[in-house]
Short mmCIF file of C-alpha atoms in Angstrom, two decimals:
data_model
loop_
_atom_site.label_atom_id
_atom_site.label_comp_id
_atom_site.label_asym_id
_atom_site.label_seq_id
_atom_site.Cartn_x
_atom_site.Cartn_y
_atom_site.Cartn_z
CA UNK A 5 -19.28 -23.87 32.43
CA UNK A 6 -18.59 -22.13 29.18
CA UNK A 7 -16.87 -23.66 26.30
CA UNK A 8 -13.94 -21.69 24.87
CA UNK A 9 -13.65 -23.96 21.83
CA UNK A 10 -10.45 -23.74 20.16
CA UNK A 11 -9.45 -20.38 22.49
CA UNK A 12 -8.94 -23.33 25.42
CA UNK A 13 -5.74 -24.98 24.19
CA UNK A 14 -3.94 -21.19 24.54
CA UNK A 15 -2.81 -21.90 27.53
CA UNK A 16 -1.36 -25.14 27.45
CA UNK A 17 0.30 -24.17 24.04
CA UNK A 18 1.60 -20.80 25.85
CA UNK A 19 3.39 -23.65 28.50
CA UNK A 20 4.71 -26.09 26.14
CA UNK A 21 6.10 -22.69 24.34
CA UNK A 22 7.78 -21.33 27.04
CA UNK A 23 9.38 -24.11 28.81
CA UNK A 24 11.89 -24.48 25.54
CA UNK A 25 12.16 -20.74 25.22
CA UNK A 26 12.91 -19.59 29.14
CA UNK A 27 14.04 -23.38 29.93
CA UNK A 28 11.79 -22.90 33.30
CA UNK A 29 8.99 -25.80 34.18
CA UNK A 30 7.26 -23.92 36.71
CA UNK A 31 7.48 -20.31 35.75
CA UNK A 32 5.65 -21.48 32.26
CA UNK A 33 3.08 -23.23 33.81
CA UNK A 34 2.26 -20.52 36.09
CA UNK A 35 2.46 -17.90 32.94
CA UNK A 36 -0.03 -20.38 31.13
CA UNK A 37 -2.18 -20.39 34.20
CA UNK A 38 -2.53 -16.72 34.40
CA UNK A 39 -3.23 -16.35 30.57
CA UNK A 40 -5.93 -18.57 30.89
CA UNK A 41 -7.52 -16.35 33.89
CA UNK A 42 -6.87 -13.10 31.83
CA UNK A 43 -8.85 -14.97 28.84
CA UNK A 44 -11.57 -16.38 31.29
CA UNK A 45 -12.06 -13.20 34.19
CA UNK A 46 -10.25 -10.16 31.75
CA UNK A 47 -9.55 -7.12 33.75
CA UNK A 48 -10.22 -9.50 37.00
CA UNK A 49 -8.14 -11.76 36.35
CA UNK A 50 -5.36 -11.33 39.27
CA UNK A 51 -8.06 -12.03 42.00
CA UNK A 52 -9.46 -15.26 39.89
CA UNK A 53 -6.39 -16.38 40.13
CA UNK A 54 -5.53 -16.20 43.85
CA UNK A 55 -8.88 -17.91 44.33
CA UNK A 56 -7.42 -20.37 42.17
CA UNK A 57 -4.33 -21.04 44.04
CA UNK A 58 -6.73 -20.69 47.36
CA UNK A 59 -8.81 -23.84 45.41
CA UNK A 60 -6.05 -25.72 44.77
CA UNK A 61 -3.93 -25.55 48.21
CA UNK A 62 -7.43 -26.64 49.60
CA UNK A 63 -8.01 -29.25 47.30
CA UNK A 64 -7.61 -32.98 49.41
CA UNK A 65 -5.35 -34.89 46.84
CA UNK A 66 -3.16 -31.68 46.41
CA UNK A 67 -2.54 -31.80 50.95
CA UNK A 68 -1.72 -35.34 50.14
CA UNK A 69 0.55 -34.67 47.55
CA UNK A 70 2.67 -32.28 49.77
CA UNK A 71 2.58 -34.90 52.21
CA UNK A 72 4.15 -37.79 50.26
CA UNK A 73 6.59 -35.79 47.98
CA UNK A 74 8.35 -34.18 50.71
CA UNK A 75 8.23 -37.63 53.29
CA UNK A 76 9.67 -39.38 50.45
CA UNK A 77 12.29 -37.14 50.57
CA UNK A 78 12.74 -37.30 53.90
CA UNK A 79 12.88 -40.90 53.02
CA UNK A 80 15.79 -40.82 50.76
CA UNK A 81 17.93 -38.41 52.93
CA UNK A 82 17.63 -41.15 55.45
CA UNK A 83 18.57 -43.70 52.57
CA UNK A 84 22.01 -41.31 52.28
CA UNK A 85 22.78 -40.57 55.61
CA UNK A 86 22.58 -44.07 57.30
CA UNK A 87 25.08 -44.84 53.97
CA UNK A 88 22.26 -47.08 52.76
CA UNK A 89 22.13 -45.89 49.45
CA UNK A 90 25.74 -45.64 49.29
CA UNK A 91 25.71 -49.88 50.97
CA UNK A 92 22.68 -50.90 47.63
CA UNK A 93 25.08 -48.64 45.08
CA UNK A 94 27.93 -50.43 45.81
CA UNK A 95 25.90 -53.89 45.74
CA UNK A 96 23.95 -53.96 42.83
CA UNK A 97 27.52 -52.33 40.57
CA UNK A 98 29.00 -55.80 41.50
CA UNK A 99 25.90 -57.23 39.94
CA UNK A 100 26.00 -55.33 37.40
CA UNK A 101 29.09 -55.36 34.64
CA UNK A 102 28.26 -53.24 31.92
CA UNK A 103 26.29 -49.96 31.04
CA UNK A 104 23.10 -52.22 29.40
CA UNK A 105 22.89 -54.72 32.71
CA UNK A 106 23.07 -51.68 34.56
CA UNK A 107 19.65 -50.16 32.72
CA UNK A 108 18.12 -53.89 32.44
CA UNK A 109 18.09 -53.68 36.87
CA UNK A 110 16.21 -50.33 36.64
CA UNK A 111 14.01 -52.09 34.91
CA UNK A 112 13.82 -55.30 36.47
CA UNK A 113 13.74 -52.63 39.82
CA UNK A 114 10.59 -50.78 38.05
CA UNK A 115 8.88 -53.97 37.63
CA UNK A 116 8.89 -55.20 41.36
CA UNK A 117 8.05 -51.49 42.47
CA UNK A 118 4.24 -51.70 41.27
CA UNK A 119 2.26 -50.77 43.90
CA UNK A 120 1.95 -46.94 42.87
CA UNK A 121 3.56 -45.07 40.23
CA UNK A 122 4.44 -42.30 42.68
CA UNK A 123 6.29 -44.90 44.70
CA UNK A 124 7.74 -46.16 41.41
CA UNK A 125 9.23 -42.90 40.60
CA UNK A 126 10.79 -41.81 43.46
CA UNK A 127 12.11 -45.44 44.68
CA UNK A 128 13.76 -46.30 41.27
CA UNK A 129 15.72 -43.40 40.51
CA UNK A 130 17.02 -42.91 43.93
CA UNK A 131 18.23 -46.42 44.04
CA UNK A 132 19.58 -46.54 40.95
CA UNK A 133 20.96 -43.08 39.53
CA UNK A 134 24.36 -44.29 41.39
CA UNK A 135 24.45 -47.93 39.63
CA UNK A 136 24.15 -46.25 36.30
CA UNK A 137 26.75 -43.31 36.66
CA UNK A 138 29.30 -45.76 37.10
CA UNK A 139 28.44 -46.85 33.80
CA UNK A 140 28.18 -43.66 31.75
CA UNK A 141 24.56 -43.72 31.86
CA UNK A 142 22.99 -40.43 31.02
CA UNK A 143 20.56 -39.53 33.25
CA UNK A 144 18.31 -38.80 30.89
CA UNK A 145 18.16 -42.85 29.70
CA UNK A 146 17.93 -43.18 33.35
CA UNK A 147 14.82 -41.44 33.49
CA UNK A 148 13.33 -42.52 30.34
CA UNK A 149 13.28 -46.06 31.32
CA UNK A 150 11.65 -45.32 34.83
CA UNK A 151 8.90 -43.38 33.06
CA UNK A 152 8.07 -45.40 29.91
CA UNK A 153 7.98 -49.07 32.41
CA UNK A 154 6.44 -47.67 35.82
CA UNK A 155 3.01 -46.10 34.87
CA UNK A 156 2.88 -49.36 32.47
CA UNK A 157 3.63 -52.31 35.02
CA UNK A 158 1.37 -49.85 37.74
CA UNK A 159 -1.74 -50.18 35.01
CA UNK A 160 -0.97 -54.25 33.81
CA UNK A 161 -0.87 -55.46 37.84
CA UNK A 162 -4.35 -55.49 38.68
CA UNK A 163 -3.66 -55.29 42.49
CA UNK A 164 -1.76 -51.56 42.46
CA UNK A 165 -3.29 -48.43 43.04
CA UNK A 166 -3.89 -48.09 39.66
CA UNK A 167 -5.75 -51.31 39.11
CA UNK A 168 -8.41 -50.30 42.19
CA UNK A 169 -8.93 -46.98 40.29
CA UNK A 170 -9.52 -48.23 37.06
CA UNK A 171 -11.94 -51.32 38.66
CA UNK A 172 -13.58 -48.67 40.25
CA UNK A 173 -14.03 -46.77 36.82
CA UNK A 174 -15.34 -49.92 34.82
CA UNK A 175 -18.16 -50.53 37.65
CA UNK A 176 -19.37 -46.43 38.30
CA UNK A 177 -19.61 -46.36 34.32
CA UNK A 178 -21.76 -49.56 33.55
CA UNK A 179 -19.03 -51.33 31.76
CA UNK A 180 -19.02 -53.81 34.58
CA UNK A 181 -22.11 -54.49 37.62
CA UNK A 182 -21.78 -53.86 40.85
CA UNK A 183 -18.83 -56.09 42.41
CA UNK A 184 -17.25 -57.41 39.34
CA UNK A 185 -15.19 -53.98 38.57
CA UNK A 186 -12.11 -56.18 39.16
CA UNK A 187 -13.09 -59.29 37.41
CA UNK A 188 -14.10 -57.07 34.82
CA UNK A 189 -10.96 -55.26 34.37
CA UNK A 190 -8.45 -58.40 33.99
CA UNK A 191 -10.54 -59.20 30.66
CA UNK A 192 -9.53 -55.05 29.67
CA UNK A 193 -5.51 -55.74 30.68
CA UNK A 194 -5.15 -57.61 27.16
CA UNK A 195 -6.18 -54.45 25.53
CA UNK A 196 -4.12 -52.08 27.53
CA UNK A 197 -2.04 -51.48 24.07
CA UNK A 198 -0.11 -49.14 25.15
CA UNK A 199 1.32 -49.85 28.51
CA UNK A 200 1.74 -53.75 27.10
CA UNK A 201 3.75 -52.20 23.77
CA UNK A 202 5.63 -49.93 26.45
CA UNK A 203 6.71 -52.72 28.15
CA UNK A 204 8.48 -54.59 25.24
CA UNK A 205 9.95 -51.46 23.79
CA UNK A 206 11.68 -50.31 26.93
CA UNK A 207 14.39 -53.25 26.97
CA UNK A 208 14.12 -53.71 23.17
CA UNK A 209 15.67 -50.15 23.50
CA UNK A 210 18.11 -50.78 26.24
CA UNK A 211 18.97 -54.09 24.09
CA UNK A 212 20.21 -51.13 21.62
CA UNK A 213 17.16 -53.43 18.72
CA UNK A 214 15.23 -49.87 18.62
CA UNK A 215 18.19 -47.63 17.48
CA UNK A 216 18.94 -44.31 19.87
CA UNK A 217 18.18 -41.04 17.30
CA UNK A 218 18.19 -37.35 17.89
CA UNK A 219 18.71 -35.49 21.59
CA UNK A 220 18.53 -39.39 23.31
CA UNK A 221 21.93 -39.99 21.42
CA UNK A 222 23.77 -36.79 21.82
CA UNK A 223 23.00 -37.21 25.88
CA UNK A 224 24.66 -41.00 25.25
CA UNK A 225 27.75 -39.87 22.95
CA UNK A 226 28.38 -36.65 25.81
CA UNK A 227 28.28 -39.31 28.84
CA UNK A 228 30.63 -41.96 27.07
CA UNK A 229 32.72 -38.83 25.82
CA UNK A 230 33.27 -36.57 28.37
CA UNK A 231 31.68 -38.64 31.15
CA UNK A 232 29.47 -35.56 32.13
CA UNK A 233 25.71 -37.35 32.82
CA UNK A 234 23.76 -34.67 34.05
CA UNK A 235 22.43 -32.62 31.01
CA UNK A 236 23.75 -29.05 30.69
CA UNK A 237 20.85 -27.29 31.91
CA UNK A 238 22.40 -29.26 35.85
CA UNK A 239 25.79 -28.63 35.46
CA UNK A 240 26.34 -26.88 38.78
CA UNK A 241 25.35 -30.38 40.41
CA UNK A 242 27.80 -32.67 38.43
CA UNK A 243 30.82 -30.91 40.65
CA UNK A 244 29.19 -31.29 43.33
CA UNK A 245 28.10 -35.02 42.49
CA UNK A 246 31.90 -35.72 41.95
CA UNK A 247 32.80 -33.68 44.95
CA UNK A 248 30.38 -35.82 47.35
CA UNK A 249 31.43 -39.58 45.90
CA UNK A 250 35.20 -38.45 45.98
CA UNK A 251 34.61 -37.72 49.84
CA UNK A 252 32.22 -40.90 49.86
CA UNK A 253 35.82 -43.19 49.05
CA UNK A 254 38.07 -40.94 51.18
CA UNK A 255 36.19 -41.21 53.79
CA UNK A 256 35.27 -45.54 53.22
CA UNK A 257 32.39 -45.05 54.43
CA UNK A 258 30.99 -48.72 55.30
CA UNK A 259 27.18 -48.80 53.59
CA UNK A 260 25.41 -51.58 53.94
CA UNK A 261 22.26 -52.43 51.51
CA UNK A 262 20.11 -54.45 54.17
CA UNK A 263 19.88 -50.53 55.69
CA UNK A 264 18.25 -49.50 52.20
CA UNK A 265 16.86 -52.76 50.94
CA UNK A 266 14.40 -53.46 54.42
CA UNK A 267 13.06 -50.46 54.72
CA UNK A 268 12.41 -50.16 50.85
CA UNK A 269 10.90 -53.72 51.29
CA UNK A 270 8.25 -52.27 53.98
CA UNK A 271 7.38 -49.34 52.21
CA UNK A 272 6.84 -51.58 49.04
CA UNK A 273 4.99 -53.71 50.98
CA UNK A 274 2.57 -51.84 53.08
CA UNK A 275 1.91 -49.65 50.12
CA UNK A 276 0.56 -53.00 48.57
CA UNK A 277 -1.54 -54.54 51.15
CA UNK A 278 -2.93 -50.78 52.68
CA UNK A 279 -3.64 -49.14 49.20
CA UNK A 280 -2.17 -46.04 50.86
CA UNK A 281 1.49 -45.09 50.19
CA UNK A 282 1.32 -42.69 53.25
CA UNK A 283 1.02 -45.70 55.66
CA UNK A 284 3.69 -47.30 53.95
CA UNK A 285 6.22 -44.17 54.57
CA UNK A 286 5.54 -43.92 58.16
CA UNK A 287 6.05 -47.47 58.29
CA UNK A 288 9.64 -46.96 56.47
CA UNK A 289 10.36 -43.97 59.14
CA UNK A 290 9.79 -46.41 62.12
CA UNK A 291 11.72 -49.57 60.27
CA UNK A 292 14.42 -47.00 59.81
CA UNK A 293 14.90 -45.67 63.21
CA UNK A 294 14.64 -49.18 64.56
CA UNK A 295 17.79 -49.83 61.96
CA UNK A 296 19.76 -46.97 62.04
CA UNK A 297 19.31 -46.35 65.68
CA UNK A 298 21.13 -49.35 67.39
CA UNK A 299 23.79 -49.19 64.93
CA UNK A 300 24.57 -45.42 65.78
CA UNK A 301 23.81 -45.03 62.21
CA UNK A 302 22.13 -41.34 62.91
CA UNK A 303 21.05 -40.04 66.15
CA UNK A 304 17.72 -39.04 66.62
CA UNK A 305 18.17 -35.63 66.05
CA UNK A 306 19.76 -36.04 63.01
CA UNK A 307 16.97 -38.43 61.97
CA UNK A 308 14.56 -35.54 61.97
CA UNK A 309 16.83 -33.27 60.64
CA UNK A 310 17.03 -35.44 57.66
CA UNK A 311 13.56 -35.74 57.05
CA UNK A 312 13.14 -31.53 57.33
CA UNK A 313 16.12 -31.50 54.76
CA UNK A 314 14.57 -34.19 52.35
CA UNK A 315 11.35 -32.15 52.45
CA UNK A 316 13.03 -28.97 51.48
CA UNK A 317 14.74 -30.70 48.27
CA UNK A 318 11.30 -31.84 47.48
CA UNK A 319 9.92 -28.22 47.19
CA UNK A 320 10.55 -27.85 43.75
CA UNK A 321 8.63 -30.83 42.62
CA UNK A 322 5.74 -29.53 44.99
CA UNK A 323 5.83 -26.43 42.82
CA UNK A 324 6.00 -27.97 39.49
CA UNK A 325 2.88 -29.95 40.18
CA UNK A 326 0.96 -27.15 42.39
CA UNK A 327 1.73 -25.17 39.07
CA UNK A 328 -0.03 -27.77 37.13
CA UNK A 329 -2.96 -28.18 39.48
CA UNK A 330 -3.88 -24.62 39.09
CA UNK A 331 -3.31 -24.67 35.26
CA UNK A 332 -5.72 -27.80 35.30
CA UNK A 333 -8.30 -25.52 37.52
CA UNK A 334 -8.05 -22.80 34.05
CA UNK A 335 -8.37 -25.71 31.65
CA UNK A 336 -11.33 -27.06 33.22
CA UNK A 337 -13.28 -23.37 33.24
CA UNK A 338 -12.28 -22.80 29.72
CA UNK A 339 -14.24 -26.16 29.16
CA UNK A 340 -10.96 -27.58 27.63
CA UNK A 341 -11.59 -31.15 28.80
CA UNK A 342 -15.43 -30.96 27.59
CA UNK A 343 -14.40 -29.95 24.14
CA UNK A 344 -11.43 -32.48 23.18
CA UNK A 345 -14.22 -35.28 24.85
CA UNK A 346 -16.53 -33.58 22.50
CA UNK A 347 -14.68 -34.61 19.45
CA UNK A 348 -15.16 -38.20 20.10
CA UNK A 349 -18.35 -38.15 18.82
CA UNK A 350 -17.07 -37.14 15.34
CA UNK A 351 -16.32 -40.99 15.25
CA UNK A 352 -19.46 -42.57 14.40
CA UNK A 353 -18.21 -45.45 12.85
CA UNK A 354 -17.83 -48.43 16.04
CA UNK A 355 -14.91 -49.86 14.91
CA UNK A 356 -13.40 -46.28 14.76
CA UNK A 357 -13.48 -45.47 17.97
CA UNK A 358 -11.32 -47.18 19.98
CA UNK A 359 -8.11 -45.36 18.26
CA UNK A 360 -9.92 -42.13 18.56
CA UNK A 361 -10.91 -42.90 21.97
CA UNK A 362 -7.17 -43.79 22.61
CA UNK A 363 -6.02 -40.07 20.66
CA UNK A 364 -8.45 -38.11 22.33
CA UNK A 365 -7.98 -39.23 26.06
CA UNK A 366 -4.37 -39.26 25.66
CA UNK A 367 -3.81 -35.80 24.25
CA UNK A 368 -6.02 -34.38 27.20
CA UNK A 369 -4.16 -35.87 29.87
CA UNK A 370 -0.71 -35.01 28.16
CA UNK A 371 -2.55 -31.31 27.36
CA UNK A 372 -3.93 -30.86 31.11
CA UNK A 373 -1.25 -32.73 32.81
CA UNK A 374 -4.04 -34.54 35.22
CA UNK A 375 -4.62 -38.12 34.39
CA UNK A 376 -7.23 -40.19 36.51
CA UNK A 377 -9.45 -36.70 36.85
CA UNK A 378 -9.24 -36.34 32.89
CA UNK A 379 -9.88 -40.07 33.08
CA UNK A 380 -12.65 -39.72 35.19
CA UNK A 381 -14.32 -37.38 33.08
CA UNK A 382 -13.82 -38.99 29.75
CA UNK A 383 -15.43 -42.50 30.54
CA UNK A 384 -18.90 -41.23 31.79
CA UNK A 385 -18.69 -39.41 28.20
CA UNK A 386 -17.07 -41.79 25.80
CA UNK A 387 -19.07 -45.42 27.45
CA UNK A 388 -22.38 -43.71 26.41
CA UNK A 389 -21.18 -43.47 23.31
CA UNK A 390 -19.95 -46.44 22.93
CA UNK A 391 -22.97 -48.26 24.02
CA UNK A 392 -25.07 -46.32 21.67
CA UNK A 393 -22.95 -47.27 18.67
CA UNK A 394 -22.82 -51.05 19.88
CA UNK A 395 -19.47 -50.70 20.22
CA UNK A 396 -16.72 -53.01 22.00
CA UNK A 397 -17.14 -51.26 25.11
CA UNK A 398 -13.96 -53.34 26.83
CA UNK A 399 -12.06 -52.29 24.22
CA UNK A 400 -13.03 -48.85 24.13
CA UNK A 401 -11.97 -48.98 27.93
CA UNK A 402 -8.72 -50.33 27.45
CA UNK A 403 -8.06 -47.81 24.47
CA UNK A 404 -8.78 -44.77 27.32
CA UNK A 405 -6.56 -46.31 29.73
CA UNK A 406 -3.57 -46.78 27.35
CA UNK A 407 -4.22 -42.88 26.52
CA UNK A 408 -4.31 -41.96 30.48
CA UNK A 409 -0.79 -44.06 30.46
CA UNK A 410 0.82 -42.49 27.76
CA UNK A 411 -0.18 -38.84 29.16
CA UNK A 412 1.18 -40.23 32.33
CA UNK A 413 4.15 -40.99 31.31
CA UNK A 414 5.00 -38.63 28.41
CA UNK A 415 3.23 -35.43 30.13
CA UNK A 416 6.91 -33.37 30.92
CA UNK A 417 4.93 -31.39 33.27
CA UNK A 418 3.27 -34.11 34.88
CA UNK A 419 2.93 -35.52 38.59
CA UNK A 420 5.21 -38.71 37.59
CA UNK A 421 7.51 -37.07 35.43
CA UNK A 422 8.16 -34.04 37.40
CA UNK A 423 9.08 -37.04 40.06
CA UNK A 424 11.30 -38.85 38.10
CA UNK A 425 13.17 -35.82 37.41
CA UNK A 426 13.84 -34.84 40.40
CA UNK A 427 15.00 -38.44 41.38
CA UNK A 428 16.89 -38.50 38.56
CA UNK A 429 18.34 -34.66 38.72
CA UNK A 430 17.52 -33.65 35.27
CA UNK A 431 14.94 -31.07 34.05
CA UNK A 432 11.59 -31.31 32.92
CA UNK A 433 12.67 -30.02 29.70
CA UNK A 434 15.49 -32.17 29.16
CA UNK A 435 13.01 -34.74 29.71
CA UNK A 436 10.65 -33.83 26.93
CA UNK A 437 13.47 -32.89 24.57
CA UNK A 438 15.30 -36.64 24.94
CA UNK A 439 12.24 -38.84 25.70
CA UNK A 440 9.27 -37.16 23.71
CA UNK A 441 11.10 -38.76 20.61
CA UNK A 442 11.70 -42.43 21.57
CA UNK A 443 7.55 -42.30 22.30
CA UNK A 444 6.64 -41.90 19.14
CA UNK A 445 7.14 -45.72 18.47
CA UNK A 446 4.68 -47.17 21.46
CA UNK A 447 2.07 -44.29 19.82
CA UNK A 448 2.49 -45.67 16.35
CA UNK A 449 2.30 -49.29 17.42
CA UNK A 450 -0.59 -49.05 19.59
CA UNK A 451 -2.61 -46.74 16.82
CA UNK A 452 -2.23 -49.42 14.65
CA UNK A 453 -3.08 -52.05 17.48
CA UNK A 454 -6.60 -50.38 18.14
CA UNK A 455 -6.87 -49.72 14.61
CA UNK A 456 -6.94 -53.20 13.53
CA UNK A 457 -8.56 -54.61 17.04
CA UNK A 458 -11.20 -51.85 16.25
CA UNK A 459 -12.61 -53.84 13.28
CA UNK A 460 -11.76 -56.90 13.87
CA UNK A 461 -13.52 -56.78 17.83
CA UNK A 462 -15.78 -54.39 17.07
#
């Protein structure tokens, strides 16, 4: 595989470029895709790119993708139909009595969810996008909140899908032997800056101690002022939003919470124990229709029919991220990965090297917009390295994890952003434009965290 050097980042600058100019996620990342095949195959560059597409729509984790995205869906048009939704809505706004209790139970709700970020990001902002609007919540805070606490709490509970992976990480790399990749990982949580800094600052912020600046606060001052919470780029769905609830009262519909709350429970649940998130939506399909069914809730016709109509308003999200799967296939050809690793070995100094560790990891899985593969790549790299410098290798580890969290997390074009924006109904680039801001204080604070750990650890 060649190395494009500088020439690499092209296309991922072309992205970031476009999706503020034309305002369109997945047209940009497919225009950044193709620019990196014309700069890697030339005057072949069309058919390259089909066999890229052909790679990708082959590729194992991307089949599973498709599968969970759109059953989720199906999931939550099950949720709205049986008036479940509507039933846990209605419940937690009695709980709930003003606009900062409302975003302090999305967080409270992102902290029980912590199985699997996926499950994170759909399951909070479906449940709680209707508890906030009835406090003037912008969406956009909405989906802040889901994103900055759910790839954290996934990374800081060793027993989550993200826990295994990492484990699995520490013991394939030499940082721990064989069989103590677990044991060896709860001594790397305390150094998991990032996601633990994360944590704090998210209801610091909702607490209103971290002041709200710049596009955050003109999405706050439009929902208090004119009560419109979608951002302008959705206005076509904030009619129809209003149209729906005013129908919801006309029509008193009767939801009840236990329909939305149980089957959420089992999916939660059988996520945990399984490891696999698929087994825990098929078990949430058949707790559903045992539900809904006796209570003439939805026939079974119309329970299928729901899950074919949640699929389809998954699509988009399945294009967003098949978009970024095929940039990720140009990134990795034009050796993009290879060369920001590369720069860690600028750092010769020990003590330096968990910051640049933590720089370098996280701008190539923001940059790429794949996390544990980018992850996967950089420790076989950056452990070496440490080793050979006598370095603190744990905290070297927990320096590349906090960078795999924040590019997680603050990736707009991401896998868990791209599904927190649908659940939310906002745009990706309404989410980079409010939420790219507020990040820059977890960045500083951990920088300084591995900074000072760096010499006094290492």
């Amino acid at each position: 595989m060649d190395n494009y050097g500088l020439i690499s980042f092209i296309p991922v600058v072309c992205v970031i470029v476009l999706v503020f100019v034309t305002k369109r996620t997945m047209a940009s990342l497919v225009a950044g895709s193709i620019v990196g095949a014309v700069i890697l195959y030339g005057k072949d560059f069309f058919m390259k790119w089909i066999d890229a597409i052909y790679t990708v729509l082959g590729d194992g984790t991307w089949k599973w993708l498709f599968l969970v995205c759109g059953l989720f869906g199906g999931i939550i048009a099950l949720f709205e139909a049986s008036g479940g939704a509507l039933g846990f809505s209605r419940f937690a706004t009695r709980l709930c009595k003003s606009k900062k209790q409302s975003l302090f139970m999305a967080w409270f709700l992102d902290l029980v969810i912590f199985a699997d970020d996926w499950l994170n990001a759909l399951a909070v902002g479906s449940a709680m996008r209707n508890v906030t609007d009835k406090f003037k919540v912008p969406r956009e805070l909405l989906a802040f909140v889901i994103c900055a606490t759910g790839c954290s709490i996934c990374t800081l509970v060793p027993f989550s899908t993200w826990g295994v992976f990492m484990a699995g990480q520490l013991e394939s790399n030499g940082v721990a032997a064989a069989g103590e990749g677990m044991t060896v990982y709860l001594h790397t949580l305390p150094y998991i800056f990032y996601a633990i800094v994360s944590m704090v600052v998210v209801p610091l912020y909702i607490a209103g101690i971290i002041p709200h600046f710049g596009k955050m606060k003109k999405a706050e001052l439009r929902a208090q002022n004119t009560g419109q919470l979608l951002p302008d780029s959705m206005l076509g769905m904030v009619k129809a939003e209003r149209e729906a609830a005013t129908e919801e009262e006309d029509a008193s519909v009767k939801g009840k919470a236990i329909n939305f709350l149980v089957p959420l429970l089992v999916l939660a649940v059988i996520t945990t124990i399984t490891r696999e998130i698929l087994y825990g939506i098929f078990s949430c399909f058949i707790v559903c229709a045992i539900m809904y069914f006796p209570q003439k809730l939805v026939k079974p016709g119309e329970f299928l029919n729901c899950i074919v109509s949640g699929f389809k308003d998954m699509l988009g999200v399945i294009g967003i991220i098949s978009a970024a799967f095929i940039l990720k296939e140009m990134n990795n050809e034009l050796g993009l990965p290879a060369f920001i690793i590369g720069l860690v070995q600028d750092a010769l100094d020990p003590r330096l090297l968990p910051v640049v560790a933590f720089i370098v990891v996280g701008f190539l899985c923001f940059a790429a917009g794949n996390f544990w593969g980018m992850l996967a790549i950089a420790f076989p790299v950056i452990i070496p390295i440490a080793q050979a410098l006598d370095a603190n290798s744990i905290l070297v580890s927990g320096a590349m994890i906090s960078g795999c969290v924040f590019g997680s997390s603050a990736c707009f074009y991401g896998s868990e952003v791209s599904l927190v924006c649908t659940t939310t109904q906002i745009q990706n680039q309404d989410f980079a434009k409010t939420s790219l801001p507020v990040y820059i204080f977890p960045v500083a604070v951990t920088l300084v965290l591995f900074i000072i750990f760096g010499y006094v650890k290492g």
